[in-house]
C-alpha cells in the first residue's frame, strides 16, 4: 500500500507560538506533497504544493511567510505555522503523490487549536 | 479561479437503495477525477477515480461516469449499506496535470437501516 503519516495528530498552543507539522511517506518516495486545510464540515482547501528540493508553490491567499513549507527529502515535508493565532485553528492534512500520474494518499491530519 | 461544484450537500437513503452524487468542473484541461470518502475525524480515502480517456469505471458497488463535453462527473453507489455513511468529496485536477486537485464541497451521505 501507500502509507502517509502525520505528526503530531493534534496540538494545542498559545497564540504567538510556532507549530511544526510533519508529513511522511512511509513506504514510497514522494517528490510532490500537498498541504490542505479543512475547517469543520467544509471541504479540503489546497494551501500549497511541496516539491522535494525546491520552493513550495502557494495557492492564492495563502501567506508563504505564515505557513513555511520545507520538503528536504523524498519522504518528508514539514509545515510550520508561524506566530499562530486563533484563526489558524483548523485541521491540516497532507497528501503525497507516488510517482507521476498517481493518486494522492492522505495523511491522518493534524488538528491545531490555538488559544 | 477554477472550481468544482458538488450536489447534493446532504443525501439520505434507505439501506439497499442507490445513491448518486454529481459534480461539475470549470477547467476544460481537467483530466483526472478522484472521489474520496471521509469518515468523521479521519483522513480522506480514495474510493474510485477516472481519467479523461474513459467514460465510465466500475468497482463492485461503486461506479463513476464522466462527460467531458458537459464537464460533469458522477458517483453511483448501489445497494447502499450503513457503513457507506460518510462525507464524499469529488475532485478534479487542474492546470493540465494529474496531481493538483480542487475539491468539491462534499456530500454527507446517511444510509438508514
Short mmCIF file of C-alpha atoms in Angstrom, two decimals:
data_model
loop_
_atom_site.label_atom_id
_atom_site.label_comp_id
_atom_site.label_asym_id
_atom_site.label_seq_id
_atom_site.Cartn_x
_atom_site.Cartn_y
_atom_site.Cartn_z
CA UNK A 1 0.00 0.00 0.00
CA UNK A 2 0.88 3.65 0.24
CA UNK A 3 1.05 4.91 3.80
CA UNK A 4 1.34 8.54 4.79
CA UNK A 5 1.80 9.59 8.38
CA UNK A 6 1.49 12.94 10.08
CA UNK A 7 2.83 14.14 13.38
CA UNK A 8 1.55 15.36 15.69
CA UNK A 9 -2.06 14.24 15.39
CA UNK A 10 -3.22 17.14 17.49
CA UNK A 11 -1.65 20.18 19.10
CA UNK A 12 -2.81 22.94 21.41
CA UNK A 13 -0.66 26.02 21.61
CA UNK A 14 -0.72 29.58 22.82
CA UNK A 15 -1.22 32.47 20.44
CA UNK A 16 2.08 33.70 19.04
CA UNK A 17 3.92 30.39 19.12
CA UNK A 18 5.04 28.42 16.08
CA UNK A 19 3.92 24.89 15.35
CA UNK A 20 5.65 22.38 13.09
CA UNK A 21 3.72 19.55 11.43
CA UNK A 22 5.49 16.66 9.76
CA UNK A 23 4.22 14.61 6.84
CA UNK A 24 5.99 11.40 5.93
CA UNK A 25 5.51 8.86 3.17
CA UNK A 26 6.41 5.61 4.89
CA UNK A 27 6.69 3.09 2.08
CA UNK A 28 7.27 5.16 -1.04
CA UNK A 29 9.14 8.21 -2.21
CA UNK A 30 7.13 11.32 -2.89
CA UNK A 31 8.62 14.06 -4.99
CA UNK A 32 5.43 16.03 -4.51
CA UNK A 33 3.39 16.52 -1.38
CA UNK A 34 0.41 18.75 -0.80
CA UNK A 35 -0.85 20.62 2.23
CA UNK A 36 -4.55 21.16 2.76
CA UNK A 37 -6.61 22.91 5.37
CA UNK A 38 -10.08 21.77 6.37
CA UNK A 39 -12.50 23.68 8.56
CA UNK A 40 -15.30 21.80 10.33
CA UNK A 41 -17.88 20.43 7.93
CA UNK A 42 -16.12 22.01 5.00
CA UNK A 43 -14.07 20.82 2.07
CA UNK A 44 -10.33 20.46 1.71
CA UNK A 45 -8.65 23.64 0.57
CA UNK A 46 -5.27 23.33 -1.07
CA UNK A 47 -2.73 25.55 0.62
CA UNK A 48 0.46 24.71 -1.19
CA UNK A 49 2.33 22.19 -3.29
CA UNK A 50 5.59 20.99 -1.81
CA UNK A 51 8.28 19.80 -4.20
CA UNK A 52 11.37 17.98 -2.98
CA UNK A 53 14.43 20.16 -3.28
CA UNK A 54 12.66 23.29 -4.41
CA UNK A 55 10.45 26.03 -3.06
CA UNK A 56 6.83 25.33 -2.38
CA UNK A 57 4.12 26.76 -4.59
CA UNK A 58 1.44 28.53 -2.60
CA UNK A 59 -2.19 28.98 -3.57
CA UNK A 60 -3.65 32.43 -3.86
CA UNK A 61 -4.42 33.93 -0.48
CA UNK A 62 -2.03 31.69 1.46
CA UNK A 63 0.79 33.62 3.12
CA UNK A 64 4.10 31.90 2.46
CA UNK A 65 5.76 33.64 5.40
CA UNK A 66 2.98 32.46 7.67
CA UNK A 67 2.96 28.85 6.51
CA UNK A 68 6.53 27.74 5.95
CA UNK A 69 6.96 24.56 3.97
CA UNK A 70 10.12 22.51 3.69
CA UNK A 71 10.47 19.35 1.60
CA UNK A 72 14.02 18.30 2.39
CA UNK A 73 13.78 14.65 1.40
CA UNK A 74 11.68 12.37 -0.75
CA UNK A 75 9.79 11.12 2.30
CA UNK A 76 9.34 14.20 4.47
CA UNK A 77 7.62 17.54 4.15
CA UNK A 78 7.05 19.92 7.04
CA UNK A 79 4.57 22.72 7.51
CA UNK A 80 5.35 25.34 10.13
CA UNK A 81 2.59 27.66 11.21
CA UNK A 82 4.47 30.72 12.42
CA UNK A 83 3.14 33.05 15.10
CA UNK A 84 -0.09 31.10 15.27
CA UNK A 85 -3.33 32.88 16.08
CA UNK A 86 -6.78 31.50 16.97
CA UNK A 87 -7.94 31.90 13.37
CA UNK A 88 -5.25 29.43 12.35
CA UNK A 89 -7.04 26.73 14.31
CA UNK A 90 -8.01 24.07 11.82
CA UNK A 91 -7.46 20.53 10.59
CA UNK A 92 -4.32 20.36 8.48
CA UNK A 93 -3.95 17.38 6.14
CA UNK A 94 -1.07 16.48 3.90
CA UNK A 95 -1.04 14.19 0.92
CA UNK A 96 1.75 12.55 -1.00
CA UNK A 97 1.90 11.64 -4.64
CA UNK A 98 3.59 8.40 -5.58
CA UNK A 99 5.18 8.87 -8.96
CA UNK A 100 3.69 10.75 -11.85
CA UNK A 101 0.03 10.44 -12.69
CA UNK A 102 -0.58 8.65 -9.42
CA UNK A 103 -3.14 9.02 -6.72
CA UNK A 104 -2.71 11.31 -3.77
CA UNK A 105 -2.52 9.43 -0.50
CA UNK A 106 -3.61 11.41 2.51
CA UNK A 107 -2.13 11.58 5.97
CA UNK A 108 -4.38 11.27 9.04
CA UNK A 109 -4.39 15.01 9.63
CA UNK A 110 -3.28 17.30 12.44
CA UNK A 111 -5.82 19.15 14.49
CA UNK A 112 -4.45 22.52 15.61
CA UNK A 113 -6.06 24.59 18.33
CA UNK A 114 -4.57 27.99 19.07
CA UNK A 115 -5.68 29.54 22.32
CA UNK B 1 -10.48 30.77 -10.44
CA UNK B 2 -11.22 27.14 -11.18
CA UNK B 3 -13.88 25.44 -9.13
CA UNK B 4 -15.79 22.21 -8.62
CA UNK B 5 -19.45 22.21 -7.68
CA UNK B 6 -20.92 19.21 -5.90
CA UNK B 7 -24.57 18.28 -5.29
CA UNK B 8 -26.38 17.44 -3.16
CA UNK B 9 -24.78 18.66 0.05
CA UNK B 10 -26.69 16.04 2.03
CA UNK B 11 -28.23 12.77 0.93
CA UNK B 12 -30.31 10.38 2.97
CA UNK B 13 -31.22 6.93 1.65
CA UNK B 14 -32.56 3.65 2.92
CA UNK B 15 -30.25 0.68 3.10
CA UNK B 16 -30.25 -1.12 -0.23
CA UNK B 17 -31.15 1.95 -2.26
CA UNK B 18 -28.80 3.65 -4.71
CA UNK B 19 -27.09 6.98 -4.12
CA UNK B 20 -25.91 9.40 -6.77
CA UNK B 21 -23.65 12.39 -6.25
CA UNK B 22 -22.94 14.82 -9.06
CA UNK B 23 -20.09 17.22 -9.73
CA UNK B 24 -19.31 19.78 -12.37
CA UNK B 25 -15.95 21.37 -13.01
CA UNK B 26 -14.81 24.51 -14.76
CA UNK B 27 -11.29 23.78 -16.03
CA UNK B 28 -11.51 22.29 -19.52
CA UNK B 29 -7.97 20.97 -19.05
CA UNK B 30 -9.01 18.76 -16.12
CA UNK B 31 -8.14 15.15 -16.87
CA UNK B 32 -8.25 13.28 -13.57
CA UNK B 33 -11.29 12.92 -11.32
CA UNK B 34 -10.96 11.07 -8.00
CA UNK B 35 -13.63 10.51 -5.39
CA UNK B 36 -12.78 10.38 -1.71
CA UNK B 37 -14.71 9.12 1.30
CA UNK B 38 -14.06 10.78 4.64
CA UNK B 39 -15.39 9.49 7.91
CA UNK B 40 -15.64 11.84 10.86
CA UNK B 41 -12.21 12.93 12.08
CA UNK B 42 -10.37 10.68 9.67
CA UNK B 43 -8.34 11.07 6.53
CA UNK B 44 -9.93 11.09 3.07
CA UNK B 45 -9.74 7.67 1.45
CA UNK B 46 -9.76 7.22 -2.31
CA UNK B 47 -12.69 5.05 -3.36
CA UNK B 48 -12.55 5.36 -7.14
CA UNK B 49 -11.06 7.58 -9.80
CA UNK B 50 -11.43 8.12 -13.52
CA UNK B 51 -9.22 9.66 -16.15
CA UNK B 52 -10.36 11.71 -19.09
CA UNK B 53 -9.87 8.98 -21.67
CA UNK B 54 -12.56 6.83 -20.04
CA UNK B 55 -16.29 7.49 -19.82
CA UNK B 56 -17.19 5.05 -17.08
CA UNK B 57 -15.49 2.95 -14.45
CA UNK B 58 -16.93 0.45 -12.02
CA UNK B 59 -15.61 -1.24 -8.89
CA UNK B 60 -18.13 -3.56 -7.26
CA UNK B 61 -20.92 -1.36 -5.86
CA UNK B 62 -19.28 1.88 -6.88
CA UNK B 63 -19.22 3.43 -10.34
CA UNK B 64 -18.18 6.77 -11.75
CA UNK B 65 -19.25 8.32 -15.04
CA UNK B 66 -17.60 11.20 -16.85
CA UNK B 67 -18.99 13.52 -19.51
CA UNK B 68 -16.13 15.73 -20.63
CA UNK B 69 -18.27 17.69 -23.04
CA UNK B 70 -20.59 18.75 -20.27
CA UNK B 71 -17.74 18.90 -17.69
CA UNK B 72 -19.74 16.66 -15.46
CA UNK B 73 -18.96 13.52 -13.48
CA UNK B 74 -20.99 11.44 -11.07
CA UNK B 75 -20.57 8.84 -8.36
CA UNK B 76 -23.04 5.99 -8.16
CA UNK B 77 -23.28 3.71 -5.15
CA UNK B 78 -25.63 0.76 -5.44
CA UNK B 79 -27.03 -1.46 -2.69
CA UNK B 80 -26.02 1.05 -0.06
CA UNK B 81 -25.08 -0.14 3.41
CA UNK B 82 -24.94 1.74 6.74
CA UNK B 83 -21.15 1.67 6.59
CA UNK B 84 -21.32 3.76 3.41
CA UNK B 85 -22.41 6.67 5.61
CA UNK B 86 -19.70 9.34 5.39
CA UNK B 87 -18.83 12.55 3.59
CA UNK B 88 -17.91 12.08 -0.05
CA UNK B 89 -15.74 14.55 -1.94
CA UNK B 90 -15.26 14.78 -5.67
CA UNK B 91 -12.15 16.41 -7.05
CA UNK B 92 -10.77 17.47 -10.39
CA UNK B 93 -7.21 18.00 -11.46
CA UNK B 94 -6.37 21.47 -12.68
CA UNK B 95 -3.64 23.03 -14.74
CA UNK B 96 -3.47 20.18 -17.22
CA UNK B 97 -1.58 17.87 -14.88
CA UNK B 98 -2.82 15.00 -12.80
CA UNK B 99 -1.81 15.93 -9.34
CA UNK B 100 -3.07 19.35 -8.30
CA UNK B 101 -6.66 18.85 -7.19
CA UNK B 102 -9.59 21.10 -6.49
CA UNK B 103 -12.24 19.54 -4.25
CA UNK B 104 -15.98 19.86 -4.24
CA UNK B 105 -17.77 20.98 -1.09
CA UNK B 106 -18.68 17.44 -0.11
CA UNK B 107 -21.85 15.37 0.24
CA UNK B 108 -22.89 13.98 3.59
CA UNK B 109 -24.44 10.59 2.89
CA UNK B 110 -26.58 8.91 5.52
CA UNK B 111 -27.71 5.33 4.93
CA UNK B 112 -30.50 4.29 7.26
CA UNK B 113 -31.00 0.62 8.19
#
